Short mmCIF file of C-alpha atoms and ligand atoms in Angstrom, two decimals:
data_model
loop_
_atom_site.label_atom_id
_atom_site.label_comp_id
_atom_site.label_asym_id
_atom_site.label_seq_id
_atom_site.Cartn_x
_atom_site.Cartn_y
_atom_site.Cartn_z
CA MET A 1 0.00 0.00 0.00
CA ALA A 2 1.29 3.48 -0.87
CA ARG A 3 2.31 5.34 2.24
CA PRO A 4 3.93 8.60 3.24
CA LEU A 5 7.67 8.13 3.38
CA GLY A 6 10.14 9.99 5.52
CA GLU A 7 13.87 9.76 4.84
CA ASP A 8 13.96 6.75 7.15
CA GLY A 9 11.11 5.03 5.29
CA GLY A 10 8.54 5.50 8.09
CA MET A 11 5.33 7.49 8.45
CA HIS A 12 5.74 10.58 10.63
CA LEU A 13 2.65 11.32 12.66
CA ILE A 14 1.52 13.59 15.46
CA VAL A 15 -0.75 11.68 17.79
CA THR A 16 -2.89 13.14 20.59
CA CYS A 17 -4.22 11.56 23.78
CA ALA A 18 -5.47 12.83 27.16
CA VAL A 19 -2.84 14.67 29.20
CA GLY A 20 -1.53 12.16 31.74
CA LEU A 21 -1.69 9.15 29.41
CA GLU A 22 1.35 10.03 27.25
CA ASP A 23 3.80 7.59 28.86
CA LEU A 24 1.31 4.73 28.79
CA LEU A 25 0.63 5.38 25.10
CA ARG A 26 4.34 5.78 24.27
CA GLY A 27 5.05 2.41 25.91
CA ASP A 28 2.26 0.73 23.92
CA LEU A 29 3.36 2.21 20.61
CA GLN A 30 7.01 1.34 21.19
CA GLN A 31 6.10 -2.21 22.12
CA ALA A 32 4.19 -2.44 18.84
CA GLY A 33 7.30 -1.38 16.90
CA ALA A 34 6.86 2.41 16.57
CA ARG A 35 9.36 5.09 17.48
CA ALA A 36 7.44 7.40 19.79
CA VAL A 37 8.52 10.52 21.68
CA VAL A 38 6.35 12.61 23.99
CA SER A 39 6.46 16.00 22.28
CA GLY A 40 4.05 17.97 24.44
CA GLU A 41 1.15 17.68 26.83
CA GLY A 42 -1.16 15.04 25.42
CA GLU A 43 0.95 14.75 22.29
CA LEU A 44 3.48 12.31 20.82
CA THR A 45 5.48 12.35 17.61
CA VAL A 46 5.45 8.86 16.23
CA THR A 47 7.21 7.12 13.35
CA VAL A 48 5.63 3.89 12.22
CA ASP A 49 6.13 1.49 9.34
CA GLU A 50 2.53 0.26 9.54
CA ILE A 51 -0.40 2.61 10.20
CA ASP A 52 -2.21 -0.18 12.08
CA VAL A 53 0.13 0.33 15.03
CA VAL A 54 -1.53 3.72 15.58
CA ARG A 55 -4.93 2.87 14.17
CA SER A 56 -5.50 -0.04 16.53
CA ASN A 57 -4.58 1.79 19.74
CA PRO A 58 -7.73 3.09 21.46
CA MET A 59 -5.79 5.61 23.60
CA VAL A 60 -5.01 7.53 20.39
CA ASP A 61 -7.57 10.30 20.07
CA ARG A 62 -6.55 12.16 16.91
CA VAL A 63 -3.80 11.81 14.31
CA ALA A 64 -2.19 14.57 12.26
CA MET A 65 0.89 15.19 10.15
CA SER A 66 3.07 18.29 9.90
CA TRP A 67 1.92 20.71 7.26
CA SER A 68 2.15 24.40 6.50
CA PRO A 69 0.73 26.41 3.59
CA GLY A 70 2.51 25.53 0.35
CA VAL A 71 3.68 22.09 1.50
CA PRO A 72 2.47 19.24 -0.75
CA LEU A 73 -0.43 17.18 0.60
CA GLU A 74 0.04 13.82 -1.15
CA ASP A 75 1.01 12.22 2.17
CA ALA A 76 -2.24 13.38 3.79
CA GLU A 77 -4.19 11.66 1.01
CA LYS A 78 -2.05 8.53 1.36
CA LEU A 79 -2.84 8.50 5.09
CA CYS A 80 -6.59 8.72 4.37
CA ARG A 81 -6.26 5.76 1.97
CA ALA A 82 -4.12 3.81 4.44
CA ALA A 83 -6.89 4.39 7.02
CA GLY A 84 -9.40 2.82 4.64
CA PHE A 85 -11.05 5.91 3.12
CA ASP A 86 -11.59 5.36 -0.60
CA GLY A 87 -13.85 8.28 -1.64
CA ASP A 88 -12.95 11.74 -2.95
CA VAL A 89 -11.00 13.60 -0.28
CA ALA A 90 -12.59 16.77 1.11
CA PHE A 91 -10.84 19.33 3.29
CA ARG A 92 -11.45 22.30 5.53
CA VAL A 93 -9.15 25.09 6.67
CA HIS A 94 -9.32 25.91 10.37
CA GLU A 95 -8.44 29.61 10.30
CA LYS A 96 -10.45 32.53 11.71
CA ASP A 97 -9.10 35.19 9.34
CA SER A 98 -11.35 34.77 6.31
CA SER A 99 -8.91 36.31 3.82
CA VAL A 100 -6.09 33.98 4.94
CA ARG A 101 -8.52 31.05 4.92
CA ASP A 102 -9.86 31.83 1.44
CA GLY A 103 -6.31 32.07 0.08
CA ILE A 104 -5.38 28.66 1.49
CA VAL A 105 -8.66 27.11 0.29
CA ARG A 106 -7.96 28.32 -3.27
CA ALA A 107 -4.32 27.20 -3.25
CA VAL A 108 -5.08 23.75 -1.79
CA GLY A 109 -8.02 23.18 -4.14
CA HIS A 110 -5.78 24.02 -7.08
CA GLN A 111 -2.87 21.92 -5.80
CA THR A 112 -4.85 18.78 -4.84
CA GLY A 113 -8.19 18.82 -6.67
CA TRP A 114 -9.87 18.19 -3.29
CA ARG A 115 -13.28 19.71 -2.45
CA ASN A 116 -13.52 22.30 0.32
CA GLU A 117 -16.22 20.84 2.60
CA PRO A 118 -16.03 22.48 6.07
CA GLY A 119 -18.83 20.27 7.50
CA ASP A 120 -17.70 16.89 6.15
CA TRP A 121 -13.96 16.62 5.66
CA GLN A 122 -11.20 14.03 5.70
CA VAL A 123 -8.33 16.52 6.05
CA ASN A 124 -8.47 19.48 8.43
CA LEU A 125 -5.72 21.99 7.69
CA VAL A 126 -4.71 24.07 10.71
CA PRO A 127 -2.19 26.76 9.72
CA GLY A 128 -2.06 28.05 13.34
CA THR A 129 -0.45 24.79 14.54
CA ASN A 130 1.11 23.70 11.23
CA ARG A 131 -0.90 20.48 11.13
CA ALA A 132 -3.03 18.50 8.76
CA GLU A 133 -5.45 16.46 10.83
CA ILE A 134 -6.49 13.16 9.25
CA GLY A 135 -10.22 12.57 9.89
CA PRO A 136 -10.31 8.83 9.00
CA LEU A 137 -7.75 8.26 11.78
CA ALA A 138 -9.82 9.96 14.53
CA TRP A 139 -11.18 7.66 17.27
CA ALA A 140 -14.81 7.53 16.07
CA ALA A 141 -13.74 6.87 12.47
CA ARG A 142 -11.49 4.00 13.60
CA PHE A 143 -13.77 2.31 16.12
CA GLY A 144 -17.29 3.71 15.61
CA ALA A 145 -19.33 6.63 16.90
CA MET A 146 -21.17 6.45 20.22
CA GLU A 147 -24.29 8.29 21.29
CA ARG A 148 -23.15 10.74 23.95
CA LEU A 149 -24.33 13.01 26.75
CA PRO A 150 -22.50 16.13 27.98
CA ALA A 151 -20.70 14.20 30.77
CA THR A 152 -19.77 11.22 28.58
CA THR A 153 -16.19 10.07 29.10
CA PRO A 154 -14.12 10.52 25.92
CA PRO A 155 -13.46 6.99 24.58
CA SER A 156 -9.70 7.57 24.31
CA VAL A 157 -9.65 8.54 28.01
CA ALA A 158 -11.70 5.44 28.86
CA ALA A 159 -9.10 3.33 27.03
CA GLY A 160 -6.24 4.76 29.09
CA VAL A 161 -8.03 4.41 32.39
CA LEU A 162 -8.94 0.82 31.52
CA ARG A 163 -5.22 0.11 31.13
CA LEU A 164 -4.71 1.16 34.75
CA ALA A 165 -7.20 -1.53 35.83
CA LYS A 166 -5.02 -4.39 34.50
CA LEU A 167 -7.96 -6.34 33.04
CA GLN A 168 -7.27 -9.90 31.88
CA PRO A 169 -9.29 -11.97 29.38
CA GLY A 170 -12.41 -13.45 30.95
CA MET A 171 -12.62 -10.98 33.84
CA ALA A 172 -15.91 -9.25 34.69
CA LEU A 173 -15.91 -5.44 34.57
CA LEU A 174 -18.45 -3.18 36.29
CA ASP A 175 -19.03 0.53 35.77
CA PRO A 176 -21.50 1.52 38.52
CA CYS A 177 -21.90 5.13 37.24
CA GLY A 178 -21.72 3.98 33.64
CA GLY A 179 -23.72 6.64 31.75
CA VAL A 180 -23.90 5.80 28.04
CA GLY A 181 -21.56 2.87 28.60
CA THR A 182 -18.31 4.22 27.17
CA ILE A 183 -15.96 2.44 29.57
CA PRO A 184 -17.31 -1.15 29.33
CA ILE A 185 -17.88 -0.74 25.58
CA VAL A 186 -14.32 0.47 24.90
CA ASP A 187 -13.09 -2.40 27.08
CA ALA A 188 -15.14 -5.00 25.20
CA ILE A 189 -13.88 -3.73 21.82
CA GLY A 190 -10.38 -4.78 22.84
CA ARG A 191 -10.82 -7.58 25.36
CA ASP A 192 -12.69 -10.84 25.66
CA GLY A 193 -14.79 -10.51 28.81
CA ARG A 194 -18.12 -9.35 30.20
CA GLY A 195 -19.09 -5.80 31.14
CA LEU A 196 -21.95 -4.37 33.20
CA ILE A 197 -23.10 -0.75 33.02
CA VAL A 198 -25.21 0.52 35.93
CA ASP A 199 -26.63 4.05 36.05
CA LEU A 200 -29.43 5.85 37.90
CA SER A 201 -30.59 7.65 34.76
CA PRO A 202 -33.03 5.82 32.45
CA GLU A 203 -31.97 8.12 29.59
CA SER A 204 -28.32 7.09 29.98
CA ILE A 205 -29.21 3.40 30.14
CA ALA A 206 -31.31 3.69 26.96
CA LEU A 207 -28.33 5.29 25.17
CA ALA A 208 -25.97 2.69 26.61
CA ARG A 209 -28.19 -0.09 25.19
CA ASN A 210 -28.15 1.64 21.77
CA ASN A 211 -24.36 1.88 21.95
CA ILE A 212 -24.07 -1.79 22.92
CA ARG A 213 -26.17 -2.70 19.86
CA THR A 214 -24.22 -0.37 17.56
CA PHE A 215 -20.96 -2.03 18.54
CA GLY A 216 -22.43 -5.55 18.31
CA LEU A 217 -21.71 -6.34 21.96
CA LYS A 218 -25.10 -7.43 23.27
CA ASP A 219 -23.87 -10.89 24.25
CA ARG A 220 -21.11 -9.52 26.46
CA VAL A 221 -22.05 -6.04 27.71
CA PHE A 222 -25.23 -5.35 29.69
CA ALA A 223 -26.83 -2.13 30.93
CA GLU A 224 -29.20 -1.83 33.89
CA GLU A 225 -30.77 1.00 35.82
CA GLY A 226 -29.49 0.94 39.36
CA ASP A 227 -27.90 2.82 42.23
CA ALA A 228 -24.13 2.67 42.70
CA THR A 229 -24.65 2.91 46.45
CA TYR A 230 -26.94 -0.19 46.55
CA LEU A 231 -25.74 -2.54 43.84
CA ASP A 232 -27.84 -5.56 43.00
CA LEU A 233 -24.74 -7.78 42.85
CA ALA A 234 -23.40 -10.60 45.01
CA ASP A 235 -20.45 -10.09 47.37
CA ALA A 236 -17.03 -10.69 45.76
CA SER A 237 -18.52 -11.13 42.27
CA VAL A 238 -16.70 -8.43 40.29
CA ASP A 239 -13.05 -8.61 39.16
CA ARG A 240 -12.65 -5.00 38.09
CA VAL A 241 -14.49 -1.71 38.47
CA VAL A 242 -13.67 1.26 36.27
CA SER A 243 -15.86 4.33 36.65
CA ASP A 244 -15.94 8.04 35.86
CA VAL A 245 -18.11 9.17 38.78
CA PRO A 246 -19.95 12.50 39.22
CA PHE A 247 -17.45 15.26 40.05
CA GLY A 248 -20.16 17.39 41.72
CA LYS A 249 -19.77 20.12 39.08
CA ARG A 250 -21.58 19.32 35.82
CA ILE A 251 -23.20 16.21 37.31
CA GLY A 252 -24.46 16.12 40.90
CA SER A 253 -23.08 18.40 43.62
CA ASN A 254 -20.39 18.26 46.28
CA GLN A 255 -23.18 17.76 48.80
CA GLU A 256 -24.53 14.77 46.85
CA ASN A 257 -21.01 13.36 46.71
CA ASP A 258 -21.06 13.31 50.54
CA THR A 259 -23.66 10.53 50.20
CA LEU A 260 -22.63 9.03 46.86
CA TYR A 261 -18.91 8.50 47.55
CA PRO A 262 -19.22 6.67 50.93
CA GLY A 263 -22.00 4.46 49.53
CA LEU A 264 -20.04 3.76 46.35
CA VAL A 265 -16.80 2.94 48.16
CA ARG A 266 -18.66 0.66 50.60
CA GLU A 267 -20.23 -1.18 47.66
CA LEU A 268 -16.90 -1.49 45.83
CA GLY A 269 -15.43 -3.05 48.98
CA ARG A 270 -18.33 -5.51 49.03
CA VAL A 271 -18.60 -6.57 45.37
CA LEU A 272 -14.91 -6.71 44.39
CA THR A 273 -13.19 -10.09 44.48
CA GLN A 274 -10.28 -10.63 46.86
CA ASP A 275 -7.79 -9.68 44.12
CA GLY A 276 -10.14 -7.07 42.71
CA ARG A 277 -9.07 -3.66 41.51
CA ALA A 278 -11.02 -0.47 40.95
CA VAL A 279 -10.09 2.67 39.04
CA VAL A 280 -12.26 5.67 39.83
CA ILE A 281 -12.01 9.00 37.99
CA THR A 282 -13.08 12.09 39.93
CA ASP A 283 -12.27 15.75 40.16
CA ASP A 284 -13.64 15.89 43.74
CA LYS A 285 -10.28 14.42 44.76
CA ARG A 286 -9.90 15.35 48.42
CA ARG A 287 -13.44 14.16 49.23
CA PHE A 288 -12.91 10.84 47.43
CA ALA A 289 -9.50 10.18 49.05
CA ASP A 290 -10.94 11.00 52.51
CA VAL A 291 -13.86 8.62 51.97
CA VAL A 292 -11.51 5.79 50.93
CA ALA A 293 -9.28 6.41 53.96
CA ARG A 294 -12.29 6.38 56.33
CA ASP A 295 -13.87 3.26 54.79
CA ARG A 296 -10.71 1.15 55.30
CA SER A 297 -11.75 -1.74 53.03
CA LEU A 298 -9.84 -0.34 50.01
CA LYS A 299 -6.59 1.58 49.64
CA VAL A 300 -5.30 3.96 46.97
CA VAL A 301 -2.30 2.34 45.22
CA LYS A 302 -1.83 4.87 42.42
CA GLU A 303 -3.05 8.34 41.46
CA THR A 304 -2.92 9.37 37.80
CA ALA A 305 -3.57 13.05 37.08
CA LEU A 306 -5.49 13.59 33.84
CA ARG A 307 -6.54 16.57 31.73
CA TYR A 308 -9.02 16.54 28.85
CA ASN A 309 -11.91 18.71 27.63
CA GLY A 310 -11.27 21.37 30.29
CA VAL A 311 -11.42 19.02 33.31
CA THR A 312 -8.51 17.91 35.50
CA PRO A 313 -9.59 14.78 37.36
CA THR A 314 -7.45 12.09 38.99
CA ALA A 315 -7.80 8.38 38.28
CA PHE A 316 -7.52 6.65 41.67
CA SER A 317 -6.41 3.00 41.43
CA LEU A 318 -7.69 1.02 44.43
CA THR A 319 -7.09 -2.47 45.76
CA ARG A 320 -8.31 -4.27 48.87
CA VAL A 321 -6.72 -3.67 52.22
CA ARG A 322 -5.61 -7.15 53.30
CA ALA A 323 -6.22 -8.20 56.88
CA ARG A 324 -2.95 -8.49 58.85
CA GLY A 325 -1.53 -11.98 59.37
CA ARG A 326 -3.50 -13.64 56.58
C1 SAM B 401 -19.45 11.32 34.51
S1 SAM B 401 -20.97 10.55 34.19
C2 SAM B 401 -20.52 8.99 33.55
C3 SAM B 401 -19.91 9.03 32.23
C4 SAM B 401 -19.85 7.67 31.60
N1 SAM B 401 -18.55 7.05 31.78
C5 SAM B 401 -20.18 7.82 30.12
O1 SAM B 401 -19.28 7.71 29.29
O2 SAM B 401 -21.32 8.15 29.83
C6 SAM B 401 -21.54 10.07 35.78
C7 SAM B 401 -22.78 9.22 35.76
O3 SAM B 401 -23.11 8.85 37.10
C8 SAM B 401 -24.52 8.67 37.16
N2 SAM B 401 -24.92 8.62 38.58
C9 SAM B 401 -25.00 9.63 39.48
N3 SAM B 401 -25.34 9.15 40.70
C10 SAM B 401 -25.47 7.79 40.56
C11 SAM B 401 -25.81 6.73 41.44
N4 SAM B 401 -26.08 6.94 42.73
N5 SAM B 401 -25.85 5.48 40.95
C12 SAM B 401 -25.59 5.23 39.64
N6 SAM B 401 -25.28 6.20 38.75
C13 SAM B 401 -25.22 7.46 39.21
C14 SAM B 401 -25.05 9.82 36.34
O4 SAM B 401 -26.37 9.55 35.89
C15 SAM B 401 -24.03 9.90 35.21
O5 SAM B 401 -24.46 9.16 34.09
#
């Protein structure tokens, strides 16, 4: 397959992920044979011989290549083809100044023969950052689009946080504040195992069921209305919990978290297996850490600071506190 060639024969890409996940993503890409360097917050420069190394990694949010006005765009088209797009390429120019934008639109149209289609593009040219963003390599184009709500966890963030949970094939995963189901669905795309989404909101559960159907996961991922503080699950029945819980800002309130967090942590201590592990994302960090310390059934073993979409939560990794002498 034709592919963009650097002097070293590889494809040079700029890959974005949530801030805080760069090292995890770099490790994954290097293990898969790429050369990857963290080049900024939430950004890696990556050289790969095969696009699938990047395409198959769910922590990768968006993919771009270096570009500035006047630079040829054959490589951008080759990347669209390598990503499986076989139609006529359309582009947009992300530039506020309309005279600059119109000049670039004319020049690129002339140079490439591409259509300028600001609402439905494969290549997004961003002169301000010297990038050409490749639409067919964005997360939703690679894995599928989910129905979302305002507090939906970005799927690329879900993928990173799932990595912290150390899930193995066959394990059962629970998200007790699961919303539209992003976390168990992203997990089930890449792992053989069951997932359960619980949420108080009937609207979220209806969307989660649509998403499960869209991704063809109805034999392995289930969604049920329920309360995270009173789970309808047996003791020690869940291997892993991964959840993006209400921060008390956009969803719920700090006051509600005073009830939600102790009930949630108590239930995690009850339903997790002896070797269970939970990863909980929250921006109400002090409150959550205090609740875990007071509950004493679980302990925080790792804190991963994240930043995406204007929020700065921490992913708390939790395991059981083992009784002394056992
Ligand atoms: C940050 S959102 C979850 C985002 C989710 N990961 C997604 O991608 O949609 C938090 C969710 O917690 C739910 N929630 C709040 N209190 C709850 C409770 N007591 N039990 C279960 N779900 C609850 C909300 O309805 C909301 O969907």
